[in-house]
CSV table of C-alpha atoms and ligand atoms in Angstrom, one decimal:
chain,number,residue,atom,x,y,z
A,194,UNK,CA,35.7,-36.6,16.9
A,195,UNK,CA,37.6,-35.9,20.0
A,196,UNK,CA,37.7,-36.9,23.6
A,197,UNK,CA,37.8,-33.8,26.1
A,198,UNK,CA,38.1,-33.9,29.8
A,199,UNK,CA,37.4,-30.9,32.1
A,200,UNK,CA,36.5,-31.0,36.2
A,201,UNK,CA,36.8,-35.2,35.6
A,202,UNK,CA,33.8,-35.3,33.1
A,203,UNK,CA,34.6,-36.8,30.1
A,204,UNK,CA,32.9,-35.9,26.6
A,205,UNK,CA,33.0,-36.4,23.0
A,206,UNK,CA,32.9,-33.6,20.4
A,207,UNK,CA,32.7,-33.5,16.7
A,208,UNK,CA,35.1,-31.3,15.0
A,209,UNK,CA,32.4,-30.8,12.4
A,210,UNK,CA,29.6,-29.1,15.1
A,211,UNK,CA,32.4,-27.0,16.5
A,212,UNK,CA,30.3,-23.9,16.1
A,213,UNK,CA,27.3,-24.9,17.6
A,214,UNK,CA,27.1,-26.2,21.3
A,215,UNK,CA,26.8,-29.8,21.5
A,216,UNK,CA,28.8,-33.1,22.8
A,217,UNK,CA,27.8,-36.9,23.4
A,218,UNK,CA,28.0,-38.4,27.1
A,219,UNK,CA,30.3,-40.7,28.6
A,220,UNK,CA,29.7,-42.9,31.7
A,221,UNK,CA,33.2,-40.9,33.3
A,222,UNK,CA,32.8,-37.9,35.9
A,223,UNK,CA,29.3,-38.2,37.4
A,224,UNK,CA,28.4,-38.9,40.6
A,225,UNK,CA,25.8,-41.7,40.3
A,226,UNK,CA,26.5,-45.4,41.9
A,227,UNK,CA,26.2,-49.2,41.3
A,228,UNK,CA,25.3,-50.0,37.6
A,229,UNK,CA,24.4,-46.4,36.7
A,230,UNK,CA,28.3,-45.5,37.9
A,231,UNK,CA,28.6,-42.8,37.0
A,232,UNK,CA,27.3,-40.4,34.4
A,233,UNK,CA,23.7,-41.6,33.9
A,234,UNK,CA,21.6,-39.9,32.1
A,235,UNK,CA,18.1,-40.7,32.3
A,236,UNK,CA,16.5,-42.1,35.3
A,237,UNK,CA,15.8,-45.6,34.9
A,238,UNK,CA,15.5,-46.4,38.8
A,239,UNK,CA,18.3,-44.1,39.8
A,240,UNK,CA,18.0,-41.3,42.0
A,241,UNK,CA,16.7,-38.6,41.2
A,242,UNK,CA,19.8,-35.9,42.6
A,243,UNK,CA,22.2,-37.7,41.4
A,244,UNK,CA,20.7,-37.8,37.7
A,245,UNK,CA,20.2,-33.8,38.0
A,246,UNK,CA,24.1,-33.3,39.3
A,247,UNK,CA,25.4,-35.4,36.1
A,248,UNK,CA,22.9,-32.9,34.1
A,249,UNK,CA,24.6,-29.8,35.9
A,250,UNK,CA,28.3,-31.3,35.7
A,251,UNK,CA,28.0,-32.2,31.5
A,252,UNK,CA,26.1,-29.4,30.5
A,253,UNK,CA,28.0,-27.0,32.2
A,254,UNK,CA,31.1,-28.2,29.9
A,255,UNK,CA,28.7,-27.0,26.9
A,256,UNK,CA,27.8,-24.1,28.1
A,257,UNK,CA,24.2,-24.9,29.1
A,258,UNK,CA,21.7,-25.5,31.7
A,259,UNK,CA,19.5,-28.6,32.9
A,260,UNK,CA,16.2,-26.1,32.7
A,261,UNK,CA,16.5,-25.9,28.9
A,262,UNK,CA,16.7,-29.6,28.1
A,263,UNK,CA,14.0,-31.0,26.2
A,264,UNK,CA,13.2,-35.1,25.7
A,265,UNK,CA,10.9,-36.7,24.1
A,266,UNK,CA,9.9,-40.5,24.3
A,267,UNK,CA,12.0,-42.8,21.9
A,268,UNK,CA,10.2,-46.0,20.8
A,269,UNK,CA,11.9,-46.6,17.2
A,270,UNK,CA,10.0,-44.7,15.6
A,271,UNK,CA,10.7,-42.2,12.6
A,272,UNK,CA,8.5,-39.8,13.7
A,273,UNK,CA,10.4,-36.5,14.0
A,274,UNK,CA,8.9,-33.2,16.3
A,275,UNK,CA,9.8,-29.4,15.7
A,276,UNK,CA,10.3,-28.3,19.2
A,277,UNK,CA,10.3,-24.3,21.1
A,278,UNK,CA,11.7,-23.2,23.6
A,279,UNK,CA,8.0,-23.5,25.4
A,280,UNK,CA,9.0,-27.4,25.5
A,281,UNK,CA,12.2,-26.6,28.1
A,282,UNK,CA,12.0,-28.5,31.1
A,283,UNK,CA,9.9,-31.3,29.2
A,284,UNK,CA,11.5,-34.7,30.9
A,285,UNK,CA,14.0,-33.1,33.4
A,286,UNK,CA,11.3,-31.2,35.5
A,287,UNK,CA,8.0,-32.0,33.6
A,288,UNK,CA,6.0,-34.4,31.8
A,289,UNK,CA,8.2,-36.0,28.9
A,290,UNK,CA,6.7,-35.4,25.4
A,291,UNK,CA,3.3,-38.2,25.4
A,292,UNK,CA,3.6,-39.6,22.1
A,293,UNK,CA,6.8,-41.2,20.7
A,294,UNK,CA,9.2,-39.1,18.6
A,295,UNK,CA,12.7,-40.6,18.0
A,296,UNK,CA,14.0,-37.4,16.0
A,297,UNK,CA,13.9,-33.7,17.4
A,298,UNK,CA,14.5,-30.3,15.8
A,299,UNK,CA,14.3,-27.0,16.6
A,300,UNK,CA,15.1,-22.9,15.2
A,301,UNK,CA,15.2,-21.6,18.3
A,302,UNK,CA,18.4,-20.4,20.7
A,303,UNK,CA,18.9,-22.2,24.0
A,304,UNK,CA,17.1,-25.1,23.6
A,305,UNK,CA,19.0,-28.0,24.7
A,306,UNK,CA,17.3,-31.1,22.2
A,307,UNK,CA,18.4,-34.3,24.4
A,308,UNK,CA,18.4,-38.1,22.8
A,309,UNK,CA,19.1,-41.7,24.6
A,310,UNK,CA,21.7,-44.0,23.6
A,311,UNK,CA,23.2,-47.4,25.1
A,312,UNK,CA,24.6,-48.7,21.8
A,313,UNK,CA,21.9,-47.3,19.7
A,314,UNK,CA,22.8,-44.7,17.0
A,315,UNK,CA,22.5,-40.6,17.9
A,316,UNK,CA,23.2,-38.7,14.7
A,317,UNK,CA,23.4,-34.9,15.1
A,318,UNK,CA,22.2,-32.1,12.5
A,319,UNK,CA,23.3,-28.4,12.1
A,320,UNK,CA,22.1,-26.1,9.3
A,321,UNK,CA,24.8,-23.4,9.3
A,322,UNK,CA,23.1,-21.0,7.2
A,323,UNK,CA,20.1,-21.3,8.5
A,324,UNK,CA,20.4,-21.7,12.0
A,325,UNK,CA,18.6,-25.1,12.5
A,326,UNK,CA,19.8,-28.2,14.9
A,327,UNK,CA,18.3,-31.5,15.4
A,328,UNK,CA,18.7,-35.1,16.8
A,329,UNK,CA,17.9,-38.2,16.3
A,330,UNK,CA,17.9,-41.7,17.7
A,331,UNK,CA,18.2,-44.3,15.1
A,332,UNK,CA,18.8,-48.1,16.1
A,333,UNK,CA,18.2,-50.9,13.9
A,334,UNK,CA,14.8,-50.1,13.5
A,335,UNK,CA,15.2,-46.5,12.9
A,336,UNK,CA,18.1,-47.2,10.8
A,337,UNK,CA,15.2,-49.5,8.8
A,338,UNK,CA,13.0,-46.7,9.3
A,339,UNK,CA,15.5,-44.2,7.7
A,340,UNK,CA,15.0,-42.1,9.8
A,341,UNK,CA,18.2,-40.3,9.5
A,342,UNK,CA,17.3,-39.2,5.6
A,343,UNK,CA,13.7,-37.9,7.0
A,344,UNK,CA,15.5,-35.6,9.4
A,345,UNK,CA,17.1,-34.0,6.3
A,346,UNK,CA,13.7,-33.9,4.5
A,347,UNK,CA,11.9,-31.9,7.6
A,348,UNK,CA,15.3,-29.4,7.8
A,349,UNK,CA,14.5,-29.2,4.1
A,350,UNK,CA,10.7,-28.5,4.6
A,351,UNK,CA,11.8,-25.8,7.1
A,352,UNK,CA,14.0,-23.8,4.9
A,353,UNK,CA,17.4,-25.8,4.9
A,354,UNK,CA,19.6,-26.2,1.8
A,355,UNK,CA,21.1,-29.8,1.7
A,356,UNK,CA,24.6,-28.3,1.1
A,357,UNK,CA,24.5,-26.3,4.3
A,358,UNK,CA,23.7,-29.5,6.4
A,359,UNK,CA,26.7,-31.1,8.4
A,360,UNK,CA,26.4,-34.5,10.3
A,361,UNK,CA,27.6,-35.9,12.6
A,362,UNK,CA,27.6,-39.9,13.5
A,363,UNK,CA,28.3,-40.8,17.6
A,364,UNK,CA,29.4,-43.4,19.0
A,365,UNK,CA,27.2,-46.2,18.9
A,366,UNK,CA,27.6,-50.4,18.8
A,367,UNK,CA,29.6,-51.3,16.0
A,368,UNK,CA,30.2,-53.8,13.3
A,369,UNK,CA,32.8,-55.9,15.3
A,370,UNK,CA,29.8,-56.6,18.1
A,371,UNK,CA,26.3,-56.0,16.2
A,372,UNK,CA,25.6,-59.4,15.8
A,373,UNK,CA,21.8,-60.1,14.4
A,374,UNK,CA,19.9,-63.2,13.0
A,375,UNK,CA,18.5,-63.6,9.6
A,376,UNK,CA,15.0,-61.2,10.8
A,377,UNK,CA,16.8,-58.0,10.9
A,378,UNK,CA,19.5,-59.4,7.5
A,379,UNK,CA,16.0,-59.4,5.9
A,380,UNK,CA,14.9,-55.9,7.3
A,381,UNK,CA,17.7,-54.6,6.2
A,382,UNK,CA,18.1,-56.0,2.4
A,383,UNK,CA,14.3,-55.1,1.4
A,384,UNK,CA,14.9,-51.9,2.4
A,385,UNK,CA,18.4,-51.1,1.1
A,386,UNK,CA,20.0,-51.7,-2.2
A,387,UNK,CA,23.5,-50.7,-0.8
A,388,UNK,CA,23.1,-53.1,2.1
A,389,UNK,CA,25.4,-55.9,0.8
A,390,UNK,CA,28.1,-53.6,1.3
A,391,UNK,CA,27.2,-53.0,5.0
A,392,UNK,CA,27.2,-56.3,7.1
A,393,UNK,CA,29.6,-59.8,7.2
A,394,UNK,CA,28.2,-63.3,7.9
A,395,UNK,CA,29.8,-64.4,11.0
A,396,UNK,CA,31.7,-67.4,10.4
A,397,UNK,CA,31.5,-68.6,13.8
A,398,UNK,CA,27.5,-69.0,14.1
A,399,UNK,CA,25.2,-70.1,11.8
A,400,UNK,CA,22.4,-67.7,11.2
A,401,UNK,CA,24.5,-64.8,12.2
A,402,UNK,CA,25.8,-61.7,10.6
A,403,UNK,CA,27.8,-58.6,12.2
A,404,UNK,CA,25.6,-55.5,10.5
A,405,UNK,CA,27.5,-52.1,10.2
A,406,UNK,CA,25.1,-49.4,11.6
A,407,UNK,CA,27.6,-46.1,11.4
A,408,UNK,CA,27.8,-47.1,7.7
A,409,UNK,CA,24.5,-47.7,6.9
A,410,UNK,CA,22.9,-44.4,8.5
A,411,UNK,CA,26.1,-42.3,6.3
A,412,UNK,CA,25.0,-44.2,3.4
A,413,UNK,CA,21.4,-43.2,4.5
A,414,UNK,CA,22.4,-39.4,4.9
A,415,UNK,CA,24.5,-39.6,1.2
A,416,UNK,CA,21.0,-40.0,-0.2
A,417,UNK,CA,19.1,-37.9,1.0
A,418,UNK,CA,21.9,-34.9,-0.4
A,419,UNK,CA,24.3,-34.8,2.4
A,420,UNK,CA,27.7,-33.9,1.5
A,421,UNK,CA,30.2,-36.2,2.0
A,422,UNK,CA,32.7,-34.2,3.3
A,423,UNK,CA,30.1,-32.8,5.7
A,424,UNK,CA,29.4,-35.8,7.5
A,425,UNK,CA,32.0,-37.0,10.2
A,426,UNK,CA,31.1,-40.6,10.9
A,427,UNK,CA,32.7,-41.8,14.7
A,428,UNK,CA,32.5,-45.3,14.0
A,429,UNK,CA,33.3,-45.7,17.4
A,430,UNK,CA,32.0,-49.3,19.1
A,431,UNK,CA,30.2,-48.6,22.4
A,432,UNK,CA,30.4,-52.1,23.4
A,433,UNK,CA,34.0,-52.7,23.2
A,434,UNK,CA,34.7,-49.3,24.6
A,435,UNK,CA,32.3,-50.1,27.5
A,436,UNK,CA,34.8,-48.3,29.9
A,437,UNK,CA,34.1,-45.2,28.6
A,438,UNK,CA,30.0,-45.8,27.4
A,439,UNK,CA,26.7,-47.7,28.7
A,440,UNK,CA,26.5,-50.6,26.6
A,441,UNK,CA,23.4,-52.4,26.4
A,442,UNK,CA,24.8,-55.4,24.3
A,443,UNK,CA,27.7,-55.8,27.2
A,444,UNK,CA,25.5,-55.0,30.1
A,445,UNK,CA,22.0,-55.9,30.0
A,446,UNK,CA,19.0,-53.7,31.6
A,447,UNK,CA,21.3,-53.0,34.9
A,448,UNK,CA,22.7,-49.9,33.3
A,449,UNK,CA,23.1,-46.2,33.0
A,450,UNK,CA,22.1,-44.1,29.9
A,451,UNK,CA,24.3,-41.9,27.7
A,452,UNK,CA,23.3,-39.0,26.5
A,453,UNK,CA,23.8,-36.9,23.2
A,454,UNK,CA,23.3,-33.0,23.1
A,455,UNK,CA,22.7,-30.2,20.4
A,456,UNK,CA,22.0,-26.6,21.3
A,457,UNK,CA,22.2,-23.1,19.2
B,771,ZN,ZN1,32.8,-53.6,19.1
Protein backbone atom coordinates (compact mmCIF):
# COMPACT_ATOMS: atom_id res chain seq x y z
CA UNK A 1 0.00 0.00 0.00
CA UNK A 2 1.29 3.47 -0.80
CA UNK A 3 0.79 7.02 0.29
CA UNK A 4 0.21 9.54 -2.63
CA UNK A 5 -0.17 13.23 -2.49
CA UNK A 6 -1.54 15.35 -5.37
CA UNK A 7 -3.13 19.24 -5.05
CA UNK A 8 -2.47 18.62 -0.93
CA UNK A 9 -4.89 15.58 -0.66
CA UNK A 10 -3.47 12.78 0.63
CA UNK A 11 -4.56 9.02 -0.20
CA UNK A 12 -3.73 5.53 0.15
CA UNK A 13 -3.56 3.03 -2.69
CA UNK A 14 -3.11 -0.70 -2.99
CA UNK A 15 -0.62 -1.81 -5.35
CA UNK A 16 -2.76 -4.89 -5.72
CA UNK A 17 -6.15 -2.77 -7.19
CA UNK A 18 -3.80 -0.82 -9.45
CA UNK A 19 -6.05 -1.54 -12.41
CA UNK A 20 -9.13 -0.68 -11.11
CA UNK A 21 -10.00 2.95 -9.65
CA UNK A 22 -10.06 2.96 -6.07
CA UNK A 23 -8.09 4.56 -2.85
CA UNK A 24 -8.89 4.91 1.00
CA UNK A 25 -9.31 8.57 2.59
CA UNK A 26 -7.09 10.43 4.78
CA UNK A 27 -8.13 13.27 7.16
CA UNK A 28 -5.15 15.59 4.91
CA UNK A 29 -6.23 18.09 2.07
CA UNK A 30 -9.90 18.93 2.69
CA UNK A 31 -11.34 21.91 3.49
CA UNK A 32 -13.68 21.03 6.45
CA UNK A 33 -13.03 22.63 10.14
CA UNK A 34 -12.86 21.93 13.99
CA UNK A 35 -12.99 18.12 14.66
CA UNK A 36 -14.03 17.20 11.10
CA UNK A 37 -10.48 19.04 9.98
CA UNK A 38 -10.18 18.33 7.30
CA UNK A 39 -11.20 15.54 4.91
CA UNK A 40 -14.49 14.36 6.30
CA UNK A 41 -16.40 12.25 4.69
CA UNK A 42 -19.78 11.72 5.74
CA UNK A 43 -21.85 14.39 7.30
CA UNK A 44 -22.19 13.82 10.85
CA UNK A 45 -23.11 17.58 11.80
CA UNK A 46 -20.75 19.08 9.33
CA UNK A 47 -21.67 21.27 6.65
CA UNK A 48 -22.96 20.32 4.01
CA UNK A 49 -20.42 22.27 1.13
CA UNK A 50 -17.65 21.55 2.81
CA UNK A 51 -18.40 17.63 2.83
CA UNK A 52 -19.30 17.85 -1.08
CA UNK A 53 -15.76 19.87 -1.80
CA UNK A 54 -13.70 16.99 0.11
CA UNK A 55 -15.94 14.56 -2.29
CA UNK A 56 -14.84 16.71 -5.42
CA UNK A 57 -11.08 17.22 -4.21
CA UNK A 58 -10.52 13.01 -3.45
CA UNK A 59 -12.44 11.67 -6.16
CA UNK A 60 -11.01 13.83 -8.61
CA UNK A 61 -7.48 12.11 -7.70
CA UNK A 62 -9.37 8.71 -8.81
CA UNK A 63 -10.72 9.80 -11.62
CA UNK A 64 -14.38 10.10 -10.58
CA UNK A 65 -17.21 12.16 -9.68
CA UNK A 66 -19.42 12.80 -6.41
CA UNK A 67 -22.78 12.04 -8.69
CA UNK A 68 -21.74 8.41 -9.03
CA UNK A 69 -21.19 7.59 -5.34
CA UNK A 70 -23.38 5.18 -3.83
CA UNK A 71 -23.79 4.43 0.27
CA UNK A 72 -25.56 2.48 1.98
CA UNK A 73 -26.34 2.38 5.83
CA UNK A 74 -23.72 0.39 7.88
CA UNK A 75 -24.95 -1.13 11.22
CA UNK A 76 -22.66 -4.35 11.51
CA UNK A 77 -24.33 -6.27 9.70
CA UNK A 78 -23.29 -9.02 7.04
CA UNK A 79 -25.80 -8.24 4.90
CA UNK A 80 -24.20 -7.59 1.50
CA UNK A 81 -26.34 -5.53 -1.63
CA UNK A 82 -25.68 -5.89 -5.50
CA UNK A 83 -25.88 -2.30 -6.51
CA UNK A 84 -26.47 -0.42 -10.44
CA UNK A 85 -25.71 2.40 -11.61
CA UNK A 86 -29.61 3.38 -10.98
CA UNK A 87 -28.40 3.64 -7.13
CA UNK A 88 -25.81 6.83 -8.05
CA UNK A 89 -26.44 9.62 -6.09
CA UNK A 90 -27.94 7.33 -3.15
CA UNK A 91 -26.44 9.24 0.13
CA UNK A 92 -24.54 12.22 -1.52
CA UNK A 93 -27.71 13.85 -3.17
CA UNK A 94 -30.52 11.36 -2.27
CA UNK A 95 -32.00 9.09 0.26
CA UNK A 96 -29.23 6.69 1.63
CA UNK A 97 -30.09 2.95 1.01
CA UNK A 98 -33.13 2.24 3.98
CA UNK A 99 -32.16 -0.93 5.24
CA UNK A 100 -28.65 -1.81 6.62
CA UNK A 101 -26.05 -3.37 4.26
CA UNK A 102 -22.40 -3.28 5.51
CA UNK A 103 -21.04 -4.99 2.17
CA UNK A 104 -21.59 -3.54 -1.44
CA UNK A 105 -20.96 -4.92 -4.95
CA UNK A 106 -21.62 -4.08 -8.17
CA UNK A 107 -20.81 -5.22 -12.41
CA UNK A 108 -21.41 -2.16 -13.59
CA UNK A 109 -18.82 0.87 -14.88
CA UNK A 110 -18.77 4.15 -13.01
CA UNK A 111 -20.27 3.33 -10.07
CA UNK A 112 -18.36 4.68 -7.29
CA UNK A 113 -19.34 1.94 -4.13
CA UNK A 114 -18.53 4.20 -0.95
CA UNK A 115 -17.92 2.52 2.78
CA UNK A 116 -17.30 4.37 6.41
CA UNK A 117 -14.39 3.86 8.50
CA UNK A 118 -12.98 5.48 11.82
CA UNK A 119 -10.84 2.49 12.96
CA UNK A 120 -13.24 -0.02 11.68
CA UNK A 121 -11.99 -2.47 8.94
CA UNK A 122 -12.80 -1.51 4.86
CA UNK A 123 -11.70 -4.52 2.83
CA UNK A 124 -11.79 -4.01 -0.95
CA UNK A 125 -12.70 -6.74 -3.77
CA UNK A 126 -11.86 -6.84 -7.52
CA UNK A 127 -12.65 -9.81 -9.85
CA UNK A 128 -10.14 -9.27 -12.71
CA UNK A 129 -11.66 -11.54 -15.08
CA UNK A 130 -14.77 -10.90 -14.55
CA UNK A 131 -15.08 -7.35 -14.03
CA UNK A 132 -16.69 -7.26 -10.50
CA UNK A 133 -15.79 -4.78 -7.40
CA UNK A 134 -17.09 -4.60 -3.96
CA UNK A 135 -16.73 -3.20 -0.40
CA UNK A 136 -17.19 -3.97 2.71
CA UNK A 137 -17.22 -2.65 6.27
CA UNK A 138 -16.22 -5.16 8.77
CA UNK A 139 -15.59 -4.14 12.53
CA UNK A 140 -15.49 -6.52 15.29
CA UNK A 141 -18.83 -7.45 14.69
CA UNK A 142 -18.63 -7.93 11.11
CA UNK A 143 -15.31 -9.48 11.55
CA UNK A 144 -17.62 -12.04 13.91
CA UNK A 145 -20.07 -11.89 11.29
CA UNK A 146 -17.48 -12.96 8.63
CA UNK A 147 -18.54 -10.96 6.57
CA UNK A 148 -15.47 -10.63 4.62
CA UNK A 149 -15.70 -14.62 3.42
CA UNK A 150 -19.56 -13.84 2.41
CA UNK A 151 -18.39 -11.11 0.09
CA UNK A 152 -16.37 -13.85 -1.73
CA UNK A 153 -19.40 -16.26 -1.64
CA UNK A 154 -21.93 -13.47 -3.45
CA UNK A 155 -18.77 -12.62 -6.11
CA UNK A 156 -18.95 -16.35 -6.44
CA UNK A 157 -22.72 -16.58 -6.82
CA UNK A 158 -22.32 -13.84 -9.52
CA UNK A 159 -19.95 -15.59 -11.71
CA UNK A 160 -16.44 -14.97 -9.97
CA UNK A 161 -13.71 -17.61 -9.78
CA UNK A 162 -11.95 -17.55 -6.37
CA UNK A 163 -8.52 -17.40 -8.06
CA UNK A 164 -9.32 -14.28 -9.99
CA UNK A 165 -10.29 -12.42 -6.64
CA UNK A 166 -7.60 -9.92 -5.19
CA UNK A 167 -8.00 -8.20 -1.78
CA UNK A 168 -7.19 -5.69 -0.30
CA UNK A 169 -7.07 -4.90 3.73
CA UNK A 170 -7.10 -0.74 4.64
CA UNK A 171 -6.05 0.75 7.22
CA UNK A 172 -7.96 0.20 10.16
CA UNK A 173 -7.21 0.08 14.37
CA UNK A 174 -4.75 -2.34 14.99
CA UNK A 175 -3.46 -4.86 17.40
CA UNK A 176 -1.16 -2.42 19.32
CA UNK A 177 -4.50 -0.29 20.36
CA UNK A 178 -7.61 -2.83 19.86
CA UNK A 179 -8.04 -3.44 23.38
CA UNK A 180 -11.38 -5.53 24.26
CA UNK A 181 -12.82 -7.24 27.39
CA UNK A 182 -13.57 -10.86 27.79
CA UNK A 183 -17.29 -10.34 25.68
CA UNK A 184 -15.83 -9.79 22.42
CA UNK A 185 -12.49 -12.66 23.47
CA UNK A 186 -15.56 -14.96 23.68
CA UNK A 187 -17.19 -13.73 20.29
CA UNK A 188 -14.28 -14.21 18.72
CA UNK A 189 -13.15 -17.91 20.02
CA UNK A 190 -16.70 -19.54 19.30
CA UNK A 191 -16.56 -18.43 16.17
CA UNK A 192 -12.94 -19.01 15.03
CA UNK A 193 -10.74 -21.94 15.42
CA UNK A 194 -7.60 -19.92 14.28
CA UNK A 195 -8.32 -17.20 16.74
CA UNK A 196 -5.63 -18.12 19.37
CA UNK A 197 -3.28 -17.00 16.96
CA UNK A 198 -4.88 -13.53 16.47
CA UNK A 199 -5.03 -11.62 19.86
CA UNK A 200 -2.46 -11.13 23.18
CA UNK A 201 -3.69 -10.76 26.79
CA UNK A 202 -2.63 -7.46 27.86
CA UNK A 203 -0.44 -7.74 30.71
CA UNK A 204 -1.18 -4.46 32.02
CA UNK A 205 -5.15 -4.86 32.71
CA UNK A 206 -6.88 -7.59 33.92
CA UNK A 207 -9.70 -8.71 31.63
CA UNK A 208 -8.01 -7.22 28.69
CA UNK A 209 -6.65 -8.54 25.47
CA UNK A 210 -5.26 -6.50 22.30
CA UNK A 211 -7.27 -8.47 19.32
CA UNK A 212 -5.68 -8.37 15.79
CA UNK A 213 -8.49 -7.44 13.22
CA UNK A 214 -6.18 -7.06 9.84
CA UNK A 215 -5.20 -10.65 10.65
CA UNK A 216 -8.25 -12.11 11.48
CA UNK A 217 -10.36 -10.80 8.33
CA UNK A 218 -6.99 -12.35 5.89
CA UNK A 219 -7.37 -15.36 7.85
CA UNK A 220 -11.19 -14.98 7.08
CA UNK A 221 -10.62 -14.29 3.21
CA UNK A 222 -7.82 -17.58 3.21
CA UNK A 223 -10.93 -19.57 3.80
CA UNK A 224 -13.19 -18.73 1.83
CA UNK A 225 -10.36 -19.47 -1.39
CA UNK A 226 -8.55 -16.29 -1.52
CA UNK A 227 -5.14 -16.54 -2.72
CA UNK A 228 -2.61 -15.67 -0.54
CA UNK A 229 -0.60 -13.85 -2.72
CA UNK A 230 -3.66 -11.91 -3.84
CA UNK A 231 -4.47 -10.35 -0.73
CA UNK A 232 -2.35 -7.25 0.41
CA UNK A 233 -3.06 -6.81 4.10
CA UNK A 234 -2.12 -2.80 5.25
CA UNK A 235 -1.91 -3.63 8.74
CA UNK A 236 -1.72 -0.10 9.21
CA UNK A 237 -3.10 1.29 12.97
CA UNK A 238 -5.48 4.11 12.49
CA UNK A 239 -5.25 5.15 16.02
CA UNK A 240 -1.67 5.57 16.32
CA UNK A 241 -1.45 7.14 12.89
CA UNK A 242 -4.28 9.57 13.98
CA UNK A 243 -2.38 12.41 12.14
CA UNK A 244 -3.12 11.00 8.98
CA UNK A 245 -6.83 9.07 9.90
CA UNK A 246 -10.11 9.67 12.06
CA UNK A 247 -9.74 7.53 14.88
CA UNK A 248 -12.66 6.75 16.88
CA UNK A 249 -10.69 4.83 19.70
CA UNK A 250 -8.33 8.27 19.93
CA UNK A 251 -11.10 10.74 19.37
CA UNK A 252 -14.46 9.97 20.52
CA UNK A 253 -17.82 10.96 18.62
CA UNK A 254 -16.23 14.66 17.88
CA UNK A 255 -14.77 13.47 14.60
CA UNK A 256 -14.61 13.25 10.92
CA UNK A 257 -15.13 10.13 8.77
CA UNK A 258 -12.78 8.34 6.33
CA UNK A 259 -13.72 7.03 3.46
CA UNK A 260 -12.81 3.99 1.26
CA UNK A 261 -13.55 3.87 -2.61
CA UNK A 262 -13.85 1.12 -5.42
CA UNK A 263 -14.93 1.96 -8.91
CA UNK A 264 -14.56 0.02 -12.49
ZN1 LIG B 1 -1.99 1.35 17.17
Amino acid sequence: MKLVEKDGVKIFKFDILEDVKHCFSTRVGGVSKGCYESMNLAFRGDERENVLENYDRILALIDSKKEDTVWTRQVHTDNILVVCKKDRGKGLFFERIKDGYDGIITMEEDVVLTAFSADCVLIYFYDRVKKIVGICHSGWRGTVLAIAGKMVEKMVELGSLRENIVCGIAPAIGKCCFQVDDVVIDAFKDKFEFFDKCFEVDKKSKGHYFVDLHSINERILLEAGIKKENIENSRICTKCGSDLFFSHREMGEKRGSLAGFISL
